[in-house]
PDB file of C-alpha atoms and ligand atoms in Angstrom:
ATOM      1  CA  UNK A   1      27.554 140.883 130.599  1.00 96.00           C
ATOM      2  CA  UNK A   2      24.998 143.200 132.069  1.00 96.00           C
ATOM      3  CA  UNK A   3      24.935 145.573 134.919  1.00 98.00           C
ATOM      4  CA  UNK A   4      22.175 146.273 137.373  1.00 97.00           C
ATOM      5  CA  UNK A   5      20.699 147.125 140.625  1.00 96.00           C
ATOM      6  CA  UNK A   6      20.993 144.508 143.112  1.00 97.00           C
ATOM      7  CA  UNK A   7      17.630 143.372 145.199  1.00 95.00           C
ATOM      8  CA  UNK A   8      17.110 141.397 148.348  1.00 95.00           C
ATOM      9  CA  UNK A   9      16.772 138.704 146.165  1.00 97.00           C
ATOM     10  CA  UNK A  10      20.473 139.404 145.101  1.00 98.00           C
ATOM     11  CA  UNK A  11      21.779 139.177 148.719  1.00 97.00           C
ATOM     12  CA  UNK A  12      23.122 135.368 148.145  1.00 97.00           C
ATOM     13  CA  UNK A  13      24.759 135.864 145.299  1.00 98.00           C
ATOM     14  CA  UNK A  14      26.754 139.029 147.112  1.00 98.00           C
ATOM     15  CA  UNK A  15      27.741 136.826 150.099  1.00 97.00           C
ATOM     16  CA  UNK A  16      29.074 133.959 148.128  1.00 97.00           C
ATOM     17  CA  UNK A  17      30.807 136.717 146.091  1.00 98.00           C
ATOM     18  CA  UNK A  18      32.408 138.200 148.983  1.00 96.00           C
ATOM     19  CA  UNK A  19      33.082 134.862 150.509  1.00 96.00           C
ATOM     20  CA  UNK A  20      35.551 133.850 147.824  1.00 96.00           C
ATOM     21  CA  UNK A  21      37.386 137.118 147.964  1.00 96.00           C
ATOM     22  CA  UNK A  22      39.382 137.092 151.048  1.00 93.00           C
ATOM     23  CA  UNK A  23      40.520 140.536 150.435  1.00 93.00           C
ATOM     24  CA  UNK A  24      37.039 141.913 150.080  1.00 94.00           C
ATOM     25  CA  UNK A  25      35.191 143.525 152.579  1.00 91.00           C
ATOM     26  CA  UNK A  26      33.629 141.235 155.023  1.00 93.00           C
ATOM     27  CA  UNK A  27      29.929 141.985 156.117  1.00 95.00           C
ATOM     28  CA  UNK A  28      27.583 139.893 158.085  1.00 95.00           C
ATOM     29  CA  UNK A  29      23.917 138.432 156.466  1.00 96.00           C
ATOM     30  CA  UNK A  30      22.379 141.492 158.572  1.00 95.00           C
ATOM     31  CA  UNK A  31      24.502 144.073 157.072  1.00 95.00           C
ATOM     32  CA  UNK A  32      23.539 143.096 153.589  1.00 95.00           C
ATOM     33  CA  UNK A  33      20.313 143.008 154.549  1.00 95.00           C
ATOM     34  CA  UNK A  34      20.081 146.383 155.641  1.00 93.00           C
ATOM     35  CA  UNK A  35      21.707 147.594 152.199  1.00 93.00           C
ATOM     36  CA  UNK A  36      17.803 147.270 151.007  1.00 92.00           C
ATOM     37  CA  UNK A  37      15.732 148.665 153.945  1.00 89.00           C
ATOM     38  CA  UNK A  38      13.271 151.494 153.360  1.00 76.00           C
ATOM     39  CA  UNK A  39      15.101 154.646 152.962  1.00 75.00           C
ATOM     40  CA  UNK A  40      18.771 152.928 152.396  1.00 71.00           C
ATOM     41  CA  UNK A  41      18.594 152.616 148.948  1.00 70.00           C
ATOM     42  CA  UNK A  42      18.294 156.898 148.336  1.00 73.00           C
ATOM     43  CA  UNK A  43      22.121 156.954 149.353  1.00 88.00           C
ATOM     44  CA  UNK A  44      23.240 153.746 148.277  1.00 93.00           C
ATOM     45  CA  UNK A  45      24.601 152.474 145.259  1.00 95.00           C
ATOM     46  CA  UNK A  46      24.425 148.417 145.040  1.00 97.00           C
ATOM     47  CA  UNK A  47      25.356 147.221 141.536  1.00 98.00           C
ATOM     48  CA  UNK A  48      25.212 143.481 140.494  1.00 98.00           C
ATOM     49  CA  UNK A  49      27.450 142.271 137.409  1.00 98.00           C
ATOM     50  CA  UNK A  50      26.324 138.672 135.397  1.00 98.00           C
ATOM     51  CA  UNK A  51      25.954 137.391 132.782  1.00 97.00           C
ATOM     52  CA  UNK A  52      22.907 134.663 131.781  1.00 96.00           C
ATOM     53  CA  UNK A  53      22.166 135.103 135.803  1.00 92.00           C
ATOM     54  CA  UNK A  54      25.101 133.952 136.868  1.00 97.00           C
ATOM     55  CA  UNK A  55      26.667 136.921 139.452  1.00 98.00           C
ATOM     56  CA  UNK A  56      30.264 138.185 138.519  1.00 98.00           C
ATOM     57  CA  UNK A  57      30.813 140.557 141.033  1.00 98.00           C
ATOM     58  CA  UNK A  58      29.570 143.686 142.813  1.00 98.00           C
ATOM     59  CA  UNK A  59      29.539 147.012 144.178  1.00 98.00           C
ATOM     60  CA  UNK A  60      28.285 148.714 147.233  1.00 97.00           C
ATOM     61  CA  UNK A  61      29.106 152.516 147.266  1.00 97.00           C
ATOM     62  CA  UNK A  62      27.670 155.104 150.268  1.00 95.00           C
ATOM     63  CA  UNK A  63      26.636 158.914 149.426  1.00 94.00           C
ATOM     64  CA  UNK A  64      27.904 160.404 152.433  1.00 91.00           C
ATOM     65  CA  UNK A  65      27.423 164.729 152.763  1.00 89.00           C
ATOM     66  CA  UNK A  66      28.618 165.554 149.603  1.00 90.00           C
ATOM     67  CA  UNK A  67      30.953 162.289 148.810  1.00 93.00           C
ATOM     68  CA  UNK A  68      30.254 158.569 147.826  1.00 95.00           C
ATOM     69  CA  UNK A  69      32.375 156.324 149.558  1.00 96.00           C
ATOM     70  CA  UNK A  70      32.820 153.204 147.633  1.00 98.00           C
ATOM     71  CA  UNK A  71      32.364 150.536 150.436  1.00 97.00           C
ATOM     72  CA  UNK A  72      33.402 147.244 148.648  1.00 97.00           C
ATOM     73  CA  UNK A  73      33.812 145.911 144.851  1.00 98.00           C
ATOM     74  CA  UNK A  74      34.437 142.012 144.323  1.00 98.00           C
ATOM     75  CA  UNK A  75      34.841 140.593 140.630  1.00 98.00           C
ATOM     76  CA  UNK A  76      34.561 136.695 141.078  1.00 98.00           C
ATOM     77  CA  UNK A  77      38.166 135.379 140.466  1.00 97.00           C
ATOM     78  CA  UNK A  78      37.496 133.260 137.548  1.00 97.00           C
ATOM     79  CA  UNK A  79      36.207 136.771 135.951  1.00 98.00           C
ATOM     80  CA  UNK A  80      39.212 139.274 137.034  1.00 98.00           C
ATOM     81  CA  UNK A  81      41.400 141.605 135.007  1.00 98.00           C
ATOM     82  CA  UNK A  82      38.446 141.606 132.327  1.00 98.00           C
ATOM     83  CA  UNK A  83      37.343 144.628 132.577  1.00 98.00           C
ATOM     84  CA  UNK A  84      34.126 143.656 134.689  1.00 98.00           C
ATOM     85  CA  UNK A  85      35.623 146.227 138.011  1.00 98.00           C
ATOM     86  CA  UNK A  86      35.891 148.775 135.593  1.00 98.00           C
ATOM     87  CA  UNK A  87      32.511 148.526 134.147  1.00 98.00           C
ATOM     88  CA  UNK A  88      30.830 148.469 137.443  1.00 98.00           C
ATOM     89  CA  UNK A  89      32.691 151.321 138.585  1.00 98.00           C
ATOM     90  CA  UNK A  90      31.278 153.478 135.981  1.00 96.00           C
ATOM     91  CA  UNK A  91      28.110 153.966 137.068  1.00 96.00           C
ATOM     92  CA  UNK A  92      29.482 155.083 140.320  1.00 96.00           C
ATOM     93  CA  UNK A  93      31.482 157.442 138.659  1.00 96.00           C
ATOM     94  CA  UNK A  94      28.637 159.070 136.517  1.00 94.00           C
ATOM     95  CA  UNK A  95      26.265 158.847 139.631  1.00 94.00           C
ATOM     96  CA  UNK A  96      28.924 160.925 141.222  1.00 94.00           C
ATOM     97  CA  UNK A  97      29.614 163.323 139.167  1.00 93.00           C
ATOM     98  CA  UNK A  98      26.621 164.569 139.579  1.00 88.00           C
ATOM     99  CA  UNK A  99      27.200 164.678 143.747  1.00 84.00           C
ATOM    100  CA  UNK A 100      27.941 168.464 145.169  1.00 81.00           C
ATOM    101  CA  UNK A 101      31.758 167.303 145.413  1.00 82.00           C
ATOM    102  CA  UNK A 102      32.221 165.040 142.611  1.00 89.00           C
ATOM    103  CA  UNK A 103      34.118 162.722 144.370  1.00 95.00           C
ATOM    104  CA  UNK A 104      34.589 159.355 145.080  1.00 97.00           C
ATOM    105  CA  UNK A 105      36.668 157.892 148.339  1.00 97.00           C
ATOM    106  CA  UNK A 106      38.189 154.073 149.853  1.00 98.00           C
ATOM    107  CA  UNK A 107      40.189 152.436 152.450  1.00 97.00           C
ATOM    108  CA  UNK A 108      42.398 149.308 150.898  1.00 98.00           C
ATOM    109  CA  UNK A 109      44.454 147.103 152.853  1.00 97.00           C
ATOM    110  CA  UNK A 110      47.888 148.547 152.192  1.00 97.00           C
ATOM    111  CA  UNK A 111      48.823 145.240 151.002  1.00 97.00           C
ATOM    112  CA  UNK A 112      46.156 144.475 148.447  1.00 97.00           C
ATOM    113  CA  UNK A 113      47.908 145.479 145.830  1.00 98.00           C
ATOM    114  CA  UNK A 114      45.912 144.077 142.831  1.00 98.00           C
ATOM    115  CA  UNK A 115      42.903 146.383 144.337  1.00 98.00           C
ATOM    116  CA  UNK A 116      45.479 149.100 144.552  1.00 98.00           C
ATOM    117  CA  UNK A 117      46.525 149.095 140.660  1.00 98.00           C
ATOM    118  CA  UNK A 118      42.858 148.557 139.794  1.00 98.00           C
ATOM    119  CA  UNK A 119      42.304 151.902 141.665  1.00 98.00           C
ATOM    120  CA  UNK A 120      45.180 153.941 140.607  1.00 98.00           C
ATOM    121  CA  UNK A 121      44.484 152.677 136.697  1.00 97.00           C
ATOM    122  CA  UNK A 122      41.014 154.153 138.012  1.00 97.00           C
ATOM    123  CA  UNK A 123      42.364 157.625 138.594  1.00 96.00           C
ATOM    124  CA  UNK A 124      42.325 157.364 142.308  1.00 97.00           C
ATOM    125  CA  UNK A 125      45.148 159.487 144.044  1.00 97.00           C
ATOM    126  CA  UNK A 126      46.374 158.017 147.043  1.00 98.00           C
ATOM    127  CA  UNK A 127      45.347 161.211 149.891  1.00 97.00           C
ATOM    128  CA  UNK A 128      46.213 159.560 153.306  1.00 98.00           C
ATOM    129  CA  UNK A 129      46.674 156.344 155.208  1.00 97.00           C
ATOM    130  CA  UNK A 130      45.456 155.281 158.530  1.00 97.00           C
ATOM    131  CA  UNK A 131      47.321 153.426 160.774  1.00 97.00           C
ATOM    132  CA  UNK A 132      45.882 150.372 162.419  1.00 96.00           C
ATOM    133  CA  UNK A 133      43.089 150.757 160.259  1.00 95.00           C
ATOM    134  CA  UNK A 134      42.261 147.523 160.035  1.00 94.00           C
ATOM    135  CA  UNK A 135      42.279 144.420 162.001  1.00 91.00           C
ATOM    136  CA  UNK A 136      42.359 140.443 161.841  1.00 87.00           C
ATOM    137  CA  UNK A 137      45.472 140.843 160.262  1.00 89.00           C
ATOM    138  CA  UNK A 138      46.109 144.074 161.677  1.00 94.00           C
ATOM    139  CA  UNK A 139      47.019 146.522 158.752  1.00 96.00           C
ATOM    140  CA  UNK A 140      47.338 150.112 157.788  1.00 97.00           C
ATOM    141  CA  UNK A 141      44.581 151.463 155.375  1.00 98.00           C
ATOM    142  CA  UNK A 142      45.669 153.688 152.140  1.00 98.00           C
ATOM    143  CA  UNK A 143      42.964 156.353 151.746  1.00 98.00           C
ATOM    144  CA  UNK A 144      41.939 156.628 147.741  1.00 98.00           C
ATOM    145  CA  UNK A 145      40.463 159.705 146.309  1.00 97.00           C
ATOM    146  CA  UNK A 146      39.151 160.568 143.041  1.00 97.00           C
ATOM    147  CA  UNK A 147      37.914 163.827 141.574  1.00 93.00           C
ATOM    148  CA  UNK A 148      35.403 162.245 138.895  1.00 91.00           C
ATOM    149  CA  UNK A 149      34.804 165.669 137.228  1.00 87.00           C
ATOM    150  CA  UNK A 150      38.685 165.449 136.413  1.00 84.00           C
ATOM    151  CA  UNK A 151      37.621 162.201 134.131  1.00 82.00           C
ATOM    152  CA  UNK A 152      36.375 161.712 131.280  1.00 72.00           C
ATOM    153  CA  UNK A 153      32.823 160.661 131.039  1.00 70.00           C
ATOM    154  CA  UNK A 154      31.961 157.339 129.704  1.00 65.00           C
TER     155      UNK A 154
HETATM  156  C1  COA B   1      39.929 144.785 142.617  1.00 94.39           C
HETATM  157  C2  COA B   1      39.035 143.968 141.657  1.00 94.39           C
HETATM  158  C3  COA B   1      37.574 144.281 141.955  1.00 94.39           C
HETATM  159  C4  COA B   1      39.357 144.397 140.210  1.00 94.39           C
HETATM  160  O1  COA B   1      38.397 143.801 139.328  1.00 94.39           O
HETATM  161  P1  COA B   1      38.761 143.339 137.851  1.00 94.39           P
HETATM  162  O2  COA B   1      37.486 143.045 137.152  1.00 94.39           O
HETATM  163  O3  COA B   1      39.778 142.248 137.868  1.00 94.39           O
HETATM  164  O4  COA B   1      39.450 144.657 137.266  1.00 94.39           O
HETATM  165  P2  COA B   1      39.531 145.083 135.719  1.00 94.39           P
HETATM  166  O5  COA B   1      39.649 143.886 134.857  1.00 94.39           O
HETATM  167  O6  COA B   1      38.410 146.030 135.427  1.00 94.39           O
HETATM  168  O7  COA B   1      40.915 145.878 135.728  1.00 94.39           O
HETATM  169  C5  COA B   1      41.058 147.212 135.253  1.00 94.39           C
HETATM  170  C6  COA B   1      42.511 147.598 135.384  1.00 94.39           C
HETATM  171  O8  COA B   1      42.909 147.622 136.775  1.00 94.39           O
HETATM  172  C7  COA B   1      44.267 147.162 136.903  1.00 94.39           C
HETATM  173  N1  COA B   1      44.306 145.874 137.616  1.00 94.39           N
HETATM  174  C8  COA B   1      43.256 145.095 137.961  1.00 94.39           C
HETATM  175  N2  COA B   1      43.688 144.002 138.624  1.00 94.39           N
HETATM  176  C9  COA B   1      45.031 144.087 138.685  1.00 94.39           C
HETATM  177  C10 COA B   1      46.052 143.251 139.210  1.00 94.39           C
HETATM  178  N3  COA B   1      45.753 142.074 139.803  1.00 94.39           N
HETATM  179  N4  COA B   1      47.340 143.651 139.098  1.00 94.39           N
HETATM  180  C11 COA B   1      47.671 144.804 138.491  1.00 94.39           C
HETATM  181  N5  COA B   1      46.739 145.656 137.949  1.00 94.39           N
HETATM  182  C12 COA B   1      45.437 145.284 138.043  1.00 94.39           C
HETATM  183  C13 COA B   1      44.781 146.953 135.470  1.00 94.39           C
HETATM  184  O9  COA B   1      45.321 148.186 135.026  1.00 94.39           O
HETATM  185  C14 COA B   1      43.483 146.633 134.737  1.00 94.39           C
HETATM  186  O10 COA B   1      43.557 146.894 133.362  1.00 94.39           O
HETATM  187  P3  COA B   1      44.265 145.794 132.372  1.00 94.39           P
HETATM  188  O11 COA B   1      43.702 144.439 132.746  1.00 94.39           O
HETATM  189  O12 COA B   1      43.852 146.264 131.012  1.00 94.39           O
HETATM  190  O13 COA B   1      45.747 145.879 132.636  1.00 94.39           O
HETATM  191  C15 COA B   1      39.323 142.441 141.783  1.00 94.39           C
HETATM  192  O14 COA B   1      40.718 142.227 141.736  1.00 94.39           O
HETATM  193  C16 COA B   1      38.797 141.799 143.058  1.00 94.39           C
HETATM  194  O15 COA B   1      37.630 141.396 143.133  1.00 94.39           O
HETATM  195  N6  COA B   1      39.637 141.664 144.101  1.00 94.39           N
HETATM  196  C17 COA B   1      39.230 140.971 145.326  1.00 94.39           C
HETATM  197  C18 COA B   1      38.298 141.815 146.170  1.00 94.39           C
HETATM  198  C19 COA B   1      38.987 143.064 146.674  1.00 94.39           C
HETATM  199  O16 COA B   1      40.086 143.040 147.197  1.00 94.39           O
HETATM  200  N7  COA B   1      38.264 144.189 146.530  1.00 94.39           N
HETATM  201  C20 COA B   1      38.746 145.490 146.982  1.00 94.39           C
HETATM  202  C21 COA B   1      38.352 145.700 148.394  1.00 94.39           C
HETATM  203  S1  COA B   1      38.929 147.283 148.963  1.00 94.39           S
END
Protein backbone atom coordinates (compact mmCIF):
# COMPACT_ATOMS: atom_id res chain seq x y z
CA UNK A 1 0.00 0.00 0.00
CA UNK A 2 1.43 3.38 -0.77
CA UNK A 3 0.59 6.86 0.20
CA UNK A 4 0.66 10.00 -1.88
CA UNK A 5 -0.43 13.32 -3.00
CA UNK A 6 -3.58 13.30 -4.79
CA UNK A 7 -3.81 15.25 -8.41
CA UNK A 8 -6.69 16.39 -10.53
CA UNK A 9 -6.26 13.32 -12.12
CA UNK A 10 -7.14 11.69 -8.67
CA UNK A 11 -10.47 13.59 -8.38
CA UNK A 12 -12.60 10.33 -9.61
CA UNK A 13 -11.23 8.08 -7.59
CA UNK A 14 -12.05 10.60 -4.39
CA UNK A 15 -15.72 10.95 -5.46
CA UNK A 16 -16.41 7.31 -5.90
CA UNK A 17 -14.58 6.99 -2.54
CA UNK A 18 -16.75 9.35 -0.85
CA UNK A 19 -19.77 8.09 -2.64
CA UNK A 20 -19.67 4.71 -0.94
CA UNK A 21 -19.18 6.19 2.47
CA UNK A 22 -22.42 7.60 3.50
CA UNK A 23 -20.94 8.91 6.61
CA UNK A 24 -18.20 10.77 4.84
CA UNK A 25 -18.20 14.18 4.02
CA UNK A 26 -20.18 15.00 1.01
CA UNK A 27 -18.64 17.56 -1.54
CA UNK A 28 -19.78 18.46 -4.96
CA UNK A 29 -17.40 17.74 -8.42
CA UNK A 30 -16.60 21.66 -8.05
CA UNK A 31 -15.44 21.47 -4.58
CA UNK A 32 -12.95 18.79 -5.37
CA UNK A 33 -11.96 20.56 -8.06
CA UNK A 34 -11.00 23.50 -6.32
CA UNK A 35 -8.86 21.28 -3.77
CA UNK A 36 -6.11 21.65 -6.79
CA UNK A 37 -6.42 25.31 -7.99
CA UNK A 38 -3.35 27.55 -8.03
CA UNK A 39 -2.54 28.58 -4.61
CA UNK A 40 -4.90 25.80 -2.76
CA UNK A 41 -2.54 23.27 -2.54
CA UNK A 42 0.10 25.63 -0.03
CA UNK A 43 -2.62 25.00 2.79
CA UNK A 44 -3.98 21.85 1.84
CA UNK A 45 -3.19 18.47 2.57
CA UNK A 46 -4.88 15.85 -0.04
CA UNK A 47 -3.49 12.34 0.49
CA UNK A 48 -4.46 9.33 -1.77
CA UNK A 49 -4.06 5.63 -0.30
CA UNK A 50 -3.77 2.39 -3.08
CA UNK A 51 -2.35 -0.09 -3.74
CA UNK A 52 -1.34 -1.39 -7.61
CA UNK A 53 -3.56 1.94 -8.55
CA UNK A 54 -6.41 0.91 -7.17
CA UNK A 55 -7.63 4.00 -4.54
CA UNK A 56 -8.28 2.85 -0.84
CA UNK A 57 -9.20 5.87 0.65
CA UNK A 58 -8.30 9.51 1.35
CA UNK A 59 -7.65 12.54 3.16
CA UNK A 60 -8.32 16.18 2.77
CA UNK A 61 -6.96 18.28 5.75
CA UNK A 62 -7.08 22.49 5.77
CA UNK A 63 -4.12 24.65 7.46
CA UNK A 64 -6.19 27.22 8.88
CA UNK A 65 -4.10 30.32 11.14
CA UNK A 66 -2.12 28.21 13.07
CA UNK A 67 -4.36 24.78 12.97
CA UNK A 68 -5.08 22.03 10.29
CA UNK A 69 -8.48 21.07 10.25
CA UNK A 70 -8.86 17.63 8.97
CA UNK A 71 -11.86 18.07 6.52
CA UNK A 72 -12.72 14.41 5.57
CA UNK A 73 -10.91 10.79 5.66
CA UNK A 74 -12.73 7.77 3.81
CA UNK A 75 -11.03 4.17 3.83
CA UNK A 76 -13.06 2.15 1.13
CA UNK A 77 -15.16 -0.39 3.19
CA UNK A 78 -13.77 -3.49 1.83
CA UNK A 79 -10.29 -1.95 3.26
CA UNK A 80 -11.45 -0.71 6.95
CA UNK A 81 -10.07 -1.45 10.40
CA UNK A 82 -6.63 -2.25 8.55
CA UNK A 83 -4.78 0.20 9.53
CA UNK A 84 -5.02 2.21 6.12
CA UNK A 85 -6.92 5.59 8.34
CA UNK A 86 -4.15 5.40 10.50
CA UNK A 87 -1.46 5.46 7.98
CA UNK A 88 -2.91 8.31 6.13
CA UNK A 89 -3.34 10.22 9.14
CA UNK A 90 0.26 10.26 9.81
CA UNK A 91 1.41 12.45 7.50
CA UNK A 92 -1.06 14.92 8.73
CA UNK A 93 0.17 14.52 11.99
CA UNK A 94 3.95 15.07 11.15
CA UNK A 95 2.92 17.94 8.69
CA UNK A 96 1.39 19.39 11.77
CA UNK A 97 3.61 19.21 14.11
CA UNK A 98 5.50 21.35 12.52
CA UNK A 99 2.32 24.10 12.37
CA UNK A 100 2.73 27.19 15.05
CA UNK A 101 -0.01 25.26 17.23
CA UNK A 102 0.63 21.74 16.63
CA UNK A 103 -2.71 20.83 16.38
CA UNK A 104 -5.07 19.06 14.54
CA UNK A 105 -9.15 19.66 14.72
CA UNK A 106 -12.84 17.79 13.29
CA UNK A 107 -16.50 17.85 13.40
CA UNK A 108 -18.08 14.03 13.41
CA UNK A 109 -21.59 13.28 13.31
CA UNK A 110 -22.25 12.49 16.95
CA UNK A 111 -23.49 9.26 15.82
CA UNK A 112 -20.65 7.97 13.70
CA UNK A 113 -19.26 6.15 16.08
CA UNK A 114 -16.77 3.91 14.16
CA UNK A 115 -15.13 7.47 13.03
CA UNK A 116 -15.35 8.39 16.66
CA UNK A 117 -13.18 5.31 18.08
CA UNK A 118 -10.88 5.69 15.06
CA UNK A 119 -10.31 9.27 16.41
CA UNK A 120 -10.11 8.78 20.05
CA UNK A 121 -7.61 5.52 19.35
CA UNK A 122 -5.99 8.60 17.39
CA UNK A 123 -5.45 10.69 20.48
CA UNK A 124 -8.16 13.12 19.70
CA UNK A 125 -9.86 14.64 22.91
CA UNK A 126 -13.32 15.36 22.47
CA UNK A 127 -13.25 19.70 23.20
CA UNK A 128 -16.89 20.73 22.31
CA UNK A 129 -20.00 19.88 20.37
CA UNK A 130 -22.20 21.96 18.25
CA UNK A 131 -25.64 21.69 18.18
CA UNK A 132 -27.50 21.45 14.92
CA UNK A 133 -24.32 21.19 13.35
CA UNK A 134 -25.27 19.31 10.75
CA UNK A 135 -28.14 18.74 8.53
CA UNK A 136 -29.97 16.12 6.15
CA UNK A 137 -30.31 14.15 9.05
CA UNK A 138 -30.10 16.92 11.31
CA UNK A 139 -27.36 16.09 13.99
CA UNK A 140 -25.14 17.55 16.61
CA UNK A 141 -21.34 17.70 15.71
CA UNK A 142 -18.59 16.45 18.44
CA UNK A 143 -15.61 18.81 18.07
CA UNK A 144 -12.12 16.57 18.09
CA UNK A 145 -8.87 18.02 19.08
CA UNK A 146 -5.47 16.76 19.13
CA UNK A 147 -2.23 18.22 20.43
CA UNK A 148 0.22 16.27 17.94
CA UNK A 149 3.34 17.47 19.86
CA UNK A 150 1.76 15.37 22.84
CA UNK A 151 2.37 12.14 20.38
CA UNK A 152 4.80 10.30 19.57
CA UNK A 153 6.34 10.75 16.23
CA UNK A 154 6.15 8.06 13.72
C1 LIG B 1 -13.12 6.34 10.03
C2 LIG B 1 -12.36 5.49 8.98
C3 LIG B 1 -11.65 6.41 8.01
C4 LIG B 1 -11.31 4.64 9.73
O1 LIG B 1 -10.47 4.00 8.76
P1 LIG B 1 -9.84 2.55 8.99
O2 LIG B 1 -8.82 2.34 7.94
O3 LIG B 1 -10.92 1.52 9.09
O4 LIG B 1 -9.17 2.72 10.43
P2 LIG B 1 -7.92 1.88 11.00
O5 LIG B 1 -7.95 0.50 10.49
O6 LIG B 1 -6.67 2.67 10.77
O7 LIG B 1 -8.28 1.89 12.55
C5 LIG B 1 -7.39 2.34 13.57
C6 LIG B 1 -8.06 2.15 14.90
O8 LIG B 1 -9.24 2.99 15.00
C7 LIG B 1 -10.27 2.30 15.74
N1 LIG B 1 -11.40 1.98 14.86
C8 LIG B 1 -11.46 2.11 13.52
N2 LIG B 1 -12.68 1.73 13.07
C9 LIG B 1 -13.39 1.35 14.14
C10 LIG B 1 -14.70 0.83 14.33
N3 LIG B 1 -15.52 0.61 13.27
N4 LIG B 1 -15.11 0.54 15.58
C11 LIG B 1 -14.31 0.72 16.65
N5 LIG B 1 -13.03 1.20 16.54
C12 LIG B 1 -12.58 1.50 15.30
C13 LIG B 1 -9.63 0.99 16.23
O9 LIG B 1 -9.02 1.26 17.48
C14 LIG B 1 -8.59 0.75 15.15
O10 LIG B 1 -7.53 -0.07 15.59
P3 LIG B 1 -7.74 -1.70 15.61
O11 LIG B 1 -8.35 -2.08 14.28
O12 LIG B 1 -6.34 -2.20 15.80
O13 LIG B 1 -8.67 -1.99 16.76
C15 LIG B 1 -13.33 4.52 8.24
O14 LIG B 1 -14.14 3.85 9.19
C16 LIG B 1 -14.25 5.19 7.24
O15 LIG B 1 -13.88 5.41 6.08
N6 LIG B 1 -15.49 5.53 7.63
C17 LIG B 1 -16.47 6.10 6.70
C18 LIG B 1 -16.16 7.54 6.37
C19 LIG B 1 -16.29 8.43 7.59
O16 LIG B 1 -17.25 8.38 8.34
N7 LIG B 1 -15.27 9.29 7.75
C20 LIG B 1 -15.22 10.24 8.86
C21 LIG B 1 -15.90 11.49 8.46
S1 LIG B 1 -15.85 12.67 9.79
Amino acid sequence: MNIRTATPADIPSLLQLERDATTAAHWTLEQYTNLFRDGAAVRRLVLLAETEDVPLGFLVAQHIDTDWELENIVVSSAERRKGIGARLLRPLMNTARQSASGSIFLEVRESNLPARRFYEKAGFQQSGLRKGYYRDPPEDAILYTLDVRKTIQS
